PDB file of C-alpha atoms and ligand atoms in Angstrom:
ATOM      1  CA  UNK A 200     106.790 121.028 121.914  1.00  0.00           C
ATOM      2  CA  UNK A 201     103.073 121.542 122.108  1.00  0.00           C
ATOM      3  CA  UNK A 202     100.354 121.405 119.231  1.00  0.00           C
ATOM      4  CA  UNK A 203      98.765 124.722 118.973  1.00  0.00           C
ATOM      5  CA  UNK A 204      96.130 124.818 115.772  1.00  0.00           C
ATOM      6  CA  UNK A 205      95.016 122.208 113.721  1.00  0.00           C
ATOM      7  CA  UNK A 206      95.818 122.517 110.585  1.00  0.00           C
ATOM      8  CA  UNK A 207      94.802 119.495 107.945  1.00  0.00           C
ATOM      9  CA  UNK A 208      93.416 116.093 108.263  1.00  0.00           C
ATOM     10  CA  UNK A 209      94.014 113.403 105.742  1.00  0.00           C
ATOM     11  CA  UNK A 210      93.092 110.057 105.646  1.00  0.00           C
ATOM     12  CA  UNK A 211      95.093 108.542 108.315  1.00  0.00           C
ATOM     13  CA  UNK A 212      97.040 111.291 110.116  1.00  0.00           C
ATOM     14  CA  UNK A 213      96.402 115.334 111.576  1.00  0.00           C
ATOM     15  CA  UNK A 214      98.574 118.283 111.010  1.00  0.00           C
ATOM     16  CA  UNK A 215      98.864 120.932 113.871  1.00  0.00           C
ATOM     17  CA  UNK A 216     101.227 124.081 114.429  1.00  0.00           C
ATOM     18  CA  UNK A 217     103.749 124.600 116.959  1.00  0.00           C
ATOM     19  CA  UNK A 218     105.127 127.730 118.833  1.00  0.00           C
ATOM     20  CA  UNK A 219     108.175 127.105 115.906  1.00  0.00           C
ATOM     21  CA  UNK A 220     106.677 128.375 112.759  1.00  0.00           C
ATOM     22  CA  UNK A 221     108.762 126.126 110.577  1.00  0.00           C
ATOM     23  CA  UNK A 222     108.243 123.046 112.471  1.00  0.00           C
ATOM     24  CA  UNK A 223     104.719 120.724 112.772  1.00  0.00           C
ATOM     25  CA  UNK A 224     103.271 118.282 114.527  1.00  0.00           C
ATOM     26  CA  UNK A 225     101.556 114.921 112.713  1.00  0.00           C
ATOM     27  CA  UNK A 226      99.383 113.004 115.104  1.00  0.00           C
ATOM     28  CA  UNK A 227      98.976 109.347 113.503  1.00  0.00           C
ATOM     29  CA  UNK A 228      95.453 108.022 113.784  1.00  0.00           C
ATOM     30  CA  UNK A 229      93.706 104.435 113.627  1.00  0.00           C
ATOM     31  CA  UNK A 230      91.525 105.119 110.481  1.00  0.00           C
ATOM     32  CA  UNK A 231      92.366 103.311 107.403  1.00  0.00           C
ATOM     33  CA  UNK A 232      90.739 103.412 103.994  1.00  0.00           C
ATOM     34  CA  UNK A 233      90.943 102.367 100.954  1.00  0.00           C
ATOM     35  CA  UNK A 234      89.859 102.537  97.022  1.00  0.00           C
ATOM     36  CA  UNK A 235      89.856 106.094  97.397  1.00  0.00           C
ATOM     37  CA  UNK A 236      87.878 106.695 100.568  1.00  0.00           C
ATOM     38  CA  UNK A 237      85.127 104.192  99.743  1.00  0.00           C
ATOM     39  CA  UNK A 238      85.929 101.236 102.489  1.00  0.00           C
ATOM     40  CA  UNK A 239      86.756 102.813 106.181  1.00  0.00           C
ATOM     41  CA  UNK A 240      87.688 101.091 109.125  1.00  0.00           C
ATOM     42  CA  UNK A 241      89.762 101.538 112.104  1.00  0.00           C
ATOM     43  CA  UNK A 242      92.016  99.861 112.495  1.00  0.00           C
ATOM     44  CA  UNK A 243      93.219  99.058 116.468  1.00  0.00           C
ATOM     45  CA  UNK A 244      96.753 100.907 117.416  1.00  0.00           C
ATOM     46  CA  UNK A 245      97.339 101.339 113.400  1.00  0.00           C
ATOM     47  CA  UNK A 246      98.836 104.797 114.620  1.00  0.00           C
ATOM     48  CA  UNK A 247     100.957 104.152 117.512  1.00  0.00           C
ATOM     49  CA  UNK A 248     102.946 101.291 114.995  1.00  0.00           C
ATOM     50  CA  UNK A 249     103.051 103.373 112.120  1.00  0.00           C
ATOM     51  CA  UNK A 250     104.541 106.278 114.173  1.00  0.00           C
ATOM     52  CA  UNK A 251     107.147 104.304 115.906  1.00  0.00           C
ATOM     53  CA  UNK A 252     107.517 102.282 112.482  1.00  0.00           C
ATOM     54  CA  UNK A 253     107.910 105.644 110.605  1.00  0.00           C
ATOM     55  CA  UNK A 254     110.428 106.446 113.089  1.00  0.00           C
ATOM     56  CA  UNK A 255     112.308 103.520 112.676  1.00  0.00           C
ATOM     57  CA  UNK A 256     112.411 103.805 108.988  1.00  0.00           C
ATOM     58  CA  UNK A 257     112.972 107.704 108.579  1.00  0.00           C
ATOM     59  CA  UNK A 258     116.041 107.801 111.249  1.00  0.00           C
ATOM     60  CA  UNK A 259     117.614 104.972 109.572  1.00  0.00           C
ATOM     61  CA  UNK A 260     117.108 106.383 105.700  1.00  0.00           C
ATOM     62  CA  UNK A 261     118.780 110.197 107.745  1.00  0.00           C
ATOM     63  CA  UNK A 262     121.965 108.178 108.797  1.00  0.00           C
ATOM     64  CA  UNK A 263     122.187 107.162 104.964  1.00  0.00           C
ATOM     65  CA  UNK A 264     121.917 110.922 103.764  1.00  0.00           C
ATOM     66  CA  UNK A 265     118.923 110.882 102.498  1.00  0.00           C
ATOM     67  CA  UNK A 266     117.344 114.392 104.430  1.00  0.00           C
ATOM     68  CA  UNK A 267     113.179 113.803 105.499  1.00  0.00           C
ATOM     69  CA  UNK A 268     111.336 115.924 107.871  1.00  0.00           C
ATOM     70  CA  UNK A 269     111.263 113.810 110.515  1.00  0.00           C
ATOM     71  CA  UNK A 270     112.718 115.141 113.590  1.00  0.00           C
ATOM     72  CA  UNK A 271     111.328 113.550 116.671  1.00  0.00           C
ATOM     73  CA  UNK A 272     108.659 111.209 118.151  1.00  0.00           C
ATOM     74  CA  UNK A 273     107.334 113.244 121.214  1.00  0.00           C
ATOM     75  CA  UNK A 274     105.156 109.970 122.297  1.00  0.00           C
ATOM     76  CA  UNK A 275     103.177 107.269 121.290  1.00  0.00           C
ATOM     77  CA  UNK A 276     101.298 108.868 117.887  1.00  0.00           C
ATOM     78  CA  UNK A 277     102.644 112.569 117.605  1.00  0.00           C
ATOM     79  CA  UNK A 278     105.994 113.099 115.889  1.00  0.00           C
ATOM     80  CA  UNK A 279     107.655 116.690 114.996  1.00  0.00           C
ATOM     81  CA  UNK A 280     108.660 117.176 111.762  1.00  0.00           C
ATOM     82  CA  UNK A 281     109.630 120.297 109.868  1.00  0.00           C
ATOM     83  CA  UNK A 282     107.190 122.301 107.906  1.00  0.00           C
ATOM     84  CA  UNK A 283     107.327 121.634 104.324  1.00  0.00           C
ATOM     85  CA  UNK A 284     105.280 122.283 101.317  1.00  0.00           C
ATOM     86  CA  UNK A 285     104.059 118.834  99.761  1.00  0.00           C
ATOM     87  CA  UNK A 286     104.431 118.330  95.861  1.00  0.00           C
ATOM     88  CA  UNK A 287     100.904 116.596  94.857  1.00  0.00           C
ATOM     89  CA  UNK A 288     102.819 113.539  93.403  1.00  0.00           C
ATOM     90  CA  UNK A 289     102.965 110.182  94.811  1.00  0.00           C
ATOM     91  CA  UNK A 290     106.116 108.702  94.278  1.00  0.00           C
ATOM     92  CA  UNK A 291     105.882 104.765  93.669  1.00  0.00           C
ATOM     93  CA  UNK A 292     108.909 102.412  93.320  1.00  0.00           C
ATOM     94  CA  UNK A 293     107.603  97.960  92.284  1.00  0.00           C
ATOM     95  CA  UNK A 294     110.516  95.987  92.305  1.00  0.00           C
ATOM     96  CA  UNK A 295     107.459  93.349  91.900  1.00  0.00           C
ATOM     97  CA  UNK A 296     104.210  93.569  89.916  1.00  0.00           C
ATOM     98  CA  UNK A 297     101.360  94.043  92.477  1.00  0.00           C
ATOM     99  CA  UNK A 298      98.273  95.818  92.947  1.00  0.00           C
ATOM    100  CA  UNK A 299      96.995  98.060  90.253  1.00  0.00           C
ATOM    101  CA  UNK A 300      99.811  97.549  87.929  1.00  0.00           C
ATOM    102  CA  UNK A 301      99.002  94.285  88.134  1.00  0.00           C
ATOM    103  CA  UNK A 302      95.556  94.579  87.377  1.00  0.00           C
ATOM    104  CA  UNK A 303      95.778  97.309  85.071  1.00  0.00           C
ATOM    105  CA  UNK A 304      97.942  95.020  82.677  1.00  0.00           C
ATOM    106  CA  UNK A 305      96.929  91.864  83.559  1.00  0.00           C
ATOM    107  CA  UNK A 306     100.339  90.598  85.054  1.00  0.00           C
ATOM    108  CA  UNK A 307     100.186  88.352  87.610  1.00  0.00           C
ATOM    109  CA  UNK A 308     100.718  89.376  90.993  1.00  0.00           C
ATOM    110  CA  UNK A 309     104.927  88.590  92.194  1.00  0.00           C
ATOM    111  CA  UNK A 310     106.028  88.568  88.641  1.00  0.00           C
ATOM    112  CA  UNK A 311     109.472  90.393  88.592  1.00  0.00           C
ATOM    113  CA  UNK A 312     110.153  92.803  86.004  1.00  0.00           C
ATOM    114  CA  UNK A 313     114.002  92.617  84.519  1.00  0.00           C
ATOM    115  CA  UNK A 314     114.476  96.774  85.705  1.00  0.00           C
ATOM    116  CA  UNK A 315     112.922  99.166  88.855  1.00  0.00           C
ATOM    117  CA  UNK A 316     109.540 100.762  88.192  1.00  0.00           C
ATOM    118  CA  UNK A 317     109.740 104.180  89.267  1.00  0.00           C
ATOM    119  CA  UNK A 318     105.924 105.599  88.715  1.00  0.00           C
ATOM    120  CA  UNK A 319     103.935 109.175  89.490  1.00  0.00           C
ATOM    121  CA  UNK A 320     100.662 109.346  90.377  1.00  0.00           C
ATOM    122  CA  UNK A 321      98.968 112.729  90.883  1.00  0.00           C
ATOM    123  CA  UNK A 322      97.565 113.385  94.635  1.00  0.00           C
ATOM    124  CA  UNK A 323      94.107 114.735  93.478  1.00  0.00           C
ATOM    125  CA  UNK A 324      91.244 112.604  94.979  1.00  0.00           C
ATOM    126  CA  UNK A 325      88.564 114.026  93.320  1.00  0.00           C
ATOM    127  CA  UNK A 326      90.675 112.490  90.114  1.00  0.00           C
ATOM    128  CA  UNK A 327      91.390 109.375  91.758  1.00  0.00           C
ATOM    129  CA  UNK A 328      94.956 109.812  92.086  1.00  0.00           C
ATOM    130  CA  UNK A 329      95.627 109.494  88.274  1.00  0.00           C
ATOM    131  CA  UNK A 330      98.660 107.477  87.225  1.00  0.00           C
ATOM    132  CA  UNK A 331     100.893 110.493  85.304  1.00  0.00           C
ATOM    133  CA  UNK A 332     104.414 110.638  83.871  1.00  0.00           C
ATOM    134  CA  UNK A 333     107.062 113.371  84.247  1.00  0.00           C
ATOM    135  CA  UNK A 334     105.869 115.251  81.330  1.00  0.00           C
ATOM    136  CA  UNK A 335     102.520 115.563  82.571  1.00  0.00           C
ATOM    137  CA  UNK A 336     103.851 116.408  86.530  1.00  0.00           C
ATOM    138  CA  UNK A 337     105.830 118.849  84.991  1.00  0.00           C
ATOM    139  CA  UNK A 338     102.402 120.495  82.648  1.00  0.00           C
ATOM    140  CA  UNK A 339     100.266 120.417  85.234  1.00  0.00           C
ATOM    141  CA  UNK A 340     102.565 122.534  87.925  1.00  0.00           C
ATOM    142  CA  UNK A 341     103.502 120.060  90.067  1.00  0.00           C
ATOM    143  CA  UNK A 342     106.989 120.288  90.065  1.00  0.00           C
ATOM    144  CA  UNK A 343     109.642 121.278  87.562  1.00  0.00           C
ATOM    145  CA  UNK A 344     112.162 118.587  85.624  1.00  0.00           C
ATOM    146  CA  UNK A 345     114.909 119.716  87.840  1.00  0.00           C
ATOM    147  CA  UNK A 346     112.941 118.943  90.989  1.00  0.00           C
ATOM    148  CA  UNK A 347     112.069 116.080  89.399  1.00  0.00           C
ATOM    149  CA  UNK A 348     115.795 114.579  89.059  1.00  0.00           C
ATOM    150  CA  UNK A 349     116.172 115.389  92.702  1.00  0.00           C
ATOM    151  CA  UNK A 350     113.371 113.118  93.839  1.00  0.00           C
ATOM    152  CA  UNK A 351     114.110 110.273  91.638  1.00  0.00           C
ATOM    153  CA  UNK A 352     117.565 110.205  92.499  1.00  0.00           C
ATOM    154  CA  UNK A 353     116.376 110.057  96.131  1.00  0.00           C
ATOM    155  CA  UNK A 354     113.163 108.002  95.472  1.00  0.00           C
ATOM    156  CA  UNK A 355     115.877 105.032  94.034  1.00  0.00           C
ATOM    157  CA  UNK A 356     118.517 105.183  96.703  1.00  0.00           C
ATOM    158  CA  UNK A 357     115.750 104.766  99.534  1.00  0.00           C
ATOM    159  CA  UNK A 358     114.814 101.751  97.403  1.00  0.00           C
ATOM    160  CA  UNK A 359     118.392 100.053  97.631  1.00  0.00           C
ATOM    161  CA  UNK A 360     118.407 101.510 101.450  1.00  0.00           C
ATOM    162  CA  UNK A 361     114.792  99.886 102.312  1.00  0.00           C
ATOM    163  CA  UNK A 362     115.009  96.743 100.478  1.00  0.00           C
ATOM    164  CA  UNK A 363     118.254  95.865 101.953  1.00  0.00           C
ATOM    165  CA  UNK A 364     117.080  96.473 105.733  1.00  0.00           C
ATOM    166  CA  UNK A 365     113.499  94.672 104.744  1.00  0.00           C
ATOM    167  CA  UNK A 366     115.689  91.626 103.235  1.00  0.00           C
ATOM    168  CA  UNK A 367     117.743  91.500 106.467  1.00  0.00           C
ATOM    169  CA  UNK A 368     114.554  90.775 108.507  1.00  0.00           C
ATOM    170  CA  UNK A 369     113.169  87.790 105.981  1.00  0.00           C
ATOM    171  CA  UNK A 370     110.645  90.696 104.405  1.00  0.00           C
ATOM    172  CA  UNK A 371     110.332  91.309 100.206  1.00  0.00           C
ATOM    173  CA  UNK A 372     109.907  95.058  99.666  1.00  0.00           C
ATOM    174  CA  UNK A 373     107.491  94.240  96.383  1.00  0.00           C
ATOM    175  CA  UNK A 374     106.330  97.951  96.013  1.00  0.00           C
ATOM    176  CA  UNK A 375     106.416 101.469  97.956  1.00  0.00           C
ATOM    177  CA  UNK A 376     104.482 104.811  97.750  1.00  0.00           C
ATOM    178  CA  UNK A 377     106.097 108.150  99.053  1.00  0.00           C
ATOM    179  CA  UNK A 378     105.609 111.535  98.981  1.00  0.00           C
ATOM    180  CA  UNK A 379     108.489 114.929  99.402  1.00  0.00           C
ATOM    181  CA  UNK A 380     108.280 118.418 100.249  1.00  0.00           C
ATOM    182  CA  UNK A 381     110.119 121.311 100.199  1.00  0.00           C
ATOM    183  CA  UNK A 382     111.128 123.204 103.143  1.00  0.00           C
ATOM    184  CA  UNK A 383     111.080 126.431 104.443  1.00  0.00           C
ATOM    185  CA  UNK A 384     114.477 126.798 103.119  1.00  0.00           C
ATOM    186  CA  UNK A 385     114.045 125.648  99.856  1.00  0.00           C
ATOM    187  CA  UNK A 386     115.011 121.816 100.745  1.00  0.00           C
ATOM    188  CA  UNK A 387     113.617 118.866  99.404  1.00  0.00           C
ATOM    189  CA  UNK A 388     112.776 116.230 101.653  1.00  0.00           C
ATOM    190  CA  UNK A 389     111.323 112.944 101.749  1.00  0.00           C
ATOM    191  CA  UNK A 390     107.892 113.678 104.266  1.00  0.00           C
ATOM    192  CA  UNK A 391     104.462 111.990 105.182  1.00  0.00           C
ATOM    193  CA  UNK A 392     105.050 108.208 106.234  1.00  0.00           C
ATOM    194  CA  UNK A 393     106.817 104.941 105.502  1.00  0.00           C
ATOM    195  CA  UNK A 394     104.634 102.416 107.186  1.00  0.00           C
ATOM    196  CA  UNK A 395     102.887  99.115 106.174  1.00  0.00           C
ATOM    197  CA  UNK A 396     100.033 101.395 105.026  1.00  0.00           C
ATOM    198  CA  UNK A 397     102.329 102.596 102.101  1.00  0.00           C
ATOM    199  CA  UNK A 398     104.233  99.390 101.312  1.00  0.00           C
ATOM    200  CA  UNK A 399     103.810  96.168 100.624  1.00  0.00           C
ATOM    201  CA  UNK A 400     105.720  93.604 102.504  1.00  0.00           C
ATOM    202  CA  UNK A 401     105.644  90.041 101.403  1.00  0.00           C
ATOM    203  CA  UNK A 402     107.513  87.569 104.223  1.00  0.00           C
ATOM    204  CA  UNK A 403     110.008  85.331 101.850  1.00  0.00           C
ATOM    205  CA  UNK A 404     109.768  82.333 100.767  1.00  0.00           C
ATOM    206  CA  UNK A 405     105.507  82.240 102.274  1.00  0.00           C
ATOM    207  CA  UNK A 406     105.016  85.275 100.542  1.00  0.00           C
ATOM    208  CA  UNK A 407     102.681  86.217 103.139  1.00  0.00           C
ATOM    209  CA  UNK A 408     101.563  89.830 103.098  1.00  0.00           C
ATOM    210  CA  UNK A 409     102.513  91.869 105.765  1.00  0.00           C
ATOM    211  CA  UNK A 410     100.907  95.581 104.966  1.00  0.00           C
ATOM    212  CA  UNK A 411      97.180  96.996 104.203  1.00  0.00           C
ATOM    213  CA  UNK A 412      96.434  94.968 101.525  1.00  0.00           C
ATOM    214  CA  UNK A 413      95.015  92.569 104.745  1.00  0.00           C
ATOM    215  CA  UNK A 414      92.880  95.344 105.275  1.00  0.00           C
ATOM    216  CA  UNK A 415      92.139  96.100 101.185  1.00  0.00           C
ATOM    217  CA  UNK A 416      91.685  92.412 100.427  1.00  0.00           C
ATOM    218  CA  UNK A 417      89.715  91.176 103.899  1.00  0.00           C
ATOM    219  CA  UNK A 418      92.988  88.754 104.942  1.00  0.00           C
ATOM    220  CA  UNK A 419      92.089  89.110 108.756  1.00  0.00           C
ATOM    221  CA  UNK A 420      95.314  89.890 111.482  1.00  0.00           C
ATOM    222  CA  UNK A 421      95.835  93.182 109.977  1.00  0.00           C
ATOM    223  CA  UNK A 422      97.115  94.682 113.402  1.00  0.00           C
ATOM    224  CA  UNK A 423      99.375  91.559 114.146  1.00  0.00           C
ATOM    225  CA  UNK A 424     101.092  92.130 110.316  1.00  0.00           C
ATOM    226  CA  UNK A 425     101.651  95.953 111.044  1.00  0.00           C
ATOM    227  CA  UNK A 426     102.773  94.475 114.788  1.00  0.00           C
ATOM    228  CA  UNK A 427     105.178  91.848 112.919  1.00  0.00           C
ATOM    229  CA  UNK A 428     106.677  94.714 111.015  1.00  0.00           C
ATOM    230  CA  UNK A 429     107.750  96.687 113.689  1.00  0.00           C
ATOM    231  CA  UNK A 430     109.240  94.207 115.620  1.00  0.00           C
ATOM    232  CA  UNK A 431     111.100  93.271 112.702  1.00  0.00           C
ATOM    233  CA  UNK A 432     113.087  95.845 112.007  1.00  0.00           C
ATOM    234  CA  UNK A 433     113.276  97.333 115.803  1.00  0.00           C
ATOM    235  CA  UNK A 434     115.769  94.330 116.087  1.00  0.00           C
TER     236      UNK A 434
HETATM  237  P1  TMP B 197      98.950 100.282  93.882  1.00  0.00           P
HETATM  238  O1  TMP B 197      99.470  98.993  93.386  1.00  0.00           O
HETATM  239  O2  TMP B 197      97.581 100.211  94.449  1.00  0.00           O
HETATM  240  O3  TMP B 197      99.099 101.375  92.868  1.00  0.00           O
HETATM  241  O4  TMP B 197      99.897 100.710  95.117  1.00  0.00           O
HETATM  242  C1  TMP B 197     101.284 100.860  94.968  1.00  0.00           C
HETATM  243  C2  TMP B 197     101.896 101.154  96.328  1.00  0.00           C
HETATM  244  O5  TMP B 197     101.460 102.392  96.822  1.00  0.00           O
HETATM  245  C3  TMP B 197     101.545 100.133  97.402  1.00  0.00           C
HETATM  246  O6  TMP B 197     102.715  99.861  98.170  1.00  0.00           O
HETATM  247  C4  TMP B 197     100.518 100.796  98.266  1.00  0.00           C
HETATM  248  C5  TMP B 197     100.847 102.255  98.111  1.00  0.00           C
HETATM  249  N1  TMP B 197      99.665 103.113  98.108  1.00  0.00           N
HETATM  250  C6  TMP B 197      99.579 104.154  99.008  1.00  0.00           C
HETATM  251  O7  TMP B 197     100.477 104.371  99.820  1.00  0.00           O
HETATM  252  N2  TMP B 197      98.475 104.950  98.955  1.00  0.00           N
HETATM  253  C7  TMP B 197      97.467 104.766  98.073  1.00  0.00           C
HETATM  254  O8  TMP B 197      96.491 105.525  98.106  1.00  0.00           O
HETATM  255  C8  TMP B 197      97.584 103.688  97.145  1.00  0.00           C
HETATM  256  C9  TMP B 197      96.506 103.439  96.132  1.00  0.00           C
HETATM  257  C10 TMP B 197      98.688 102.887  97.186  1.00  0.00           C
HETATM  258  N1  LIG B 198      94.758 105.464 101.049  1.00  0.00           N
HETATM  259  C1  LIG B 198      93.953 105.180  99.952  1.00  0.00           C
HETATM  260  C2  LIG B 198      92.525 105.680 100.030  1.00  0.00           C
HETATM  261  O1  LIG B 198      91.645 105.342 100.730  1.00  0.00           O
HETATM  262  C3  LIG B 198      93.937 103.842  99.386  1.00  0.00           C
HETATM  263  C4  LIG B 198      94.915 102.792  99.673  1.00  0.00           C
HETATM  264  O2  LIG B 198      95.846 102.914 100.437  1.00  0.00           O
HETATM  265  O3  LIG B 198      94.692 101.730  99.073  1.00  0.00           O
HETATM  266  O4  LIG B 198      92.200 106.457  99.269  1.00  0.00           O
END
């Protein structure tokens, strides 16, 4: 399968057609960012690991039922994936306070929280990506309460699924962003990526971090963390 027009470009990855109208092709590139566009960089083979790593990740999650558009890596950053329409809502799962959440209410970073925070945020960069809640997803058009249920239901089994294979390889799955679409046949799917740009890995018992908050934070050895990742859980 060939790319034929180019269709969108994010952040970090292009979109392109294929003969197949209901299929697409995601080329993963080097760029990373952060703070909402404000710091750039590239980052050197960022998208040949988080294609392989997203392949790694998706293919497992499909052998556990949970459907994605992932179909196939065609080499070292293209992948084909079926066409799907993307809700503007980033799904966000912290099994431990990090980040924003942490900043935004002053708990320290690691603390665990006694139950799973399951978060929205809408995909609007002009906005910032404003934290939302169902209510609000639901007002603004983004999805209905049904669809809703579907991709919480999913959104929490890929947590048990993820933090399971992440604690088998000595990593802490502290908090995860991730983003579904619908298909051409009405589906919903979990799409986009699954990669250390959308997690955060801390390695047990160091608590070293392992994902773009090297990059967000200045850490240094941001390639060798997203390196460490994928040789992780190739194993
Ligand atoms: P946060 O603590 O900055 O809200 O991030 C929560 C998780 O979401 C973290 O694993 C990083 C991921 N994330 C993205 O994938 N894209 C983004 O634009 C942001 C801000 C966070
Ligand atoms: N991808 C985000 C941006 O630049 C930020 C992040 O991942 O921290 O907007």
């Amino acid at each position: 399968m060939e790319k034929r027009d180019f269709l969108y470009e994010g952040k970090a990855k292009q979109v392109y057609t294929t003969d197949e109208l209901d299929k697409i092709i995601i080329h993963y590139k080097d760029d990373a960012t952060a703070f909402n566009g404000v710091k750039k960089a590239s980052i050197s083979n960022k998208g040949i690991l988080n294609n392989k790593i997203t392949e790694l990740i998706f293919t497992k999650l499909e052998k556990k039922g949970i459907p994605t558009h992932f179909i196939k890596r065609l080499n070292e950053r293209d992948q084909l994936c079926k066409k799907v329409t993307i809700f503007p809502i980033e799904v966000i799962i912290r099994n431990l306070i990090a980040g924003s959440m942490s900043k935004r209410l002053s708990i320290k970073e690691g603390t665990k929280p006694t139950n799973t925070i399951f978060e929205l945020s809408y995909k609007n960069d002009d906005l910032g990506d404003p934290l939302i809640n169902s209510d609000h997803a639901v007002a603004l058009g983004l999805c209905t309460y049904d669809e809703l249920d579907v991709i919480k239901n999913y959104t929490l089994k890929i947590n048990d699924l993820l933090s399971s294979i992440f604690d088998n390889e000595g990593i802490i799955l502290v908090d995860f962003k991730i983003e579904f679409g619908k298909t051409v046949d009405g589906d919903i799917v979990l799409a986009d990526e699954i990669s250390p740009d959308t997690c955060r890995f801390w390695e047990k018992g160091t608590h070293k971090k392992l994902d773009k908050d090297r990059f967000r934070r200045d850490l240094g050895s941001v390639e060798e963390a997203y390196i460490e990742i994928l040789e992780r859980i190739s194993k």
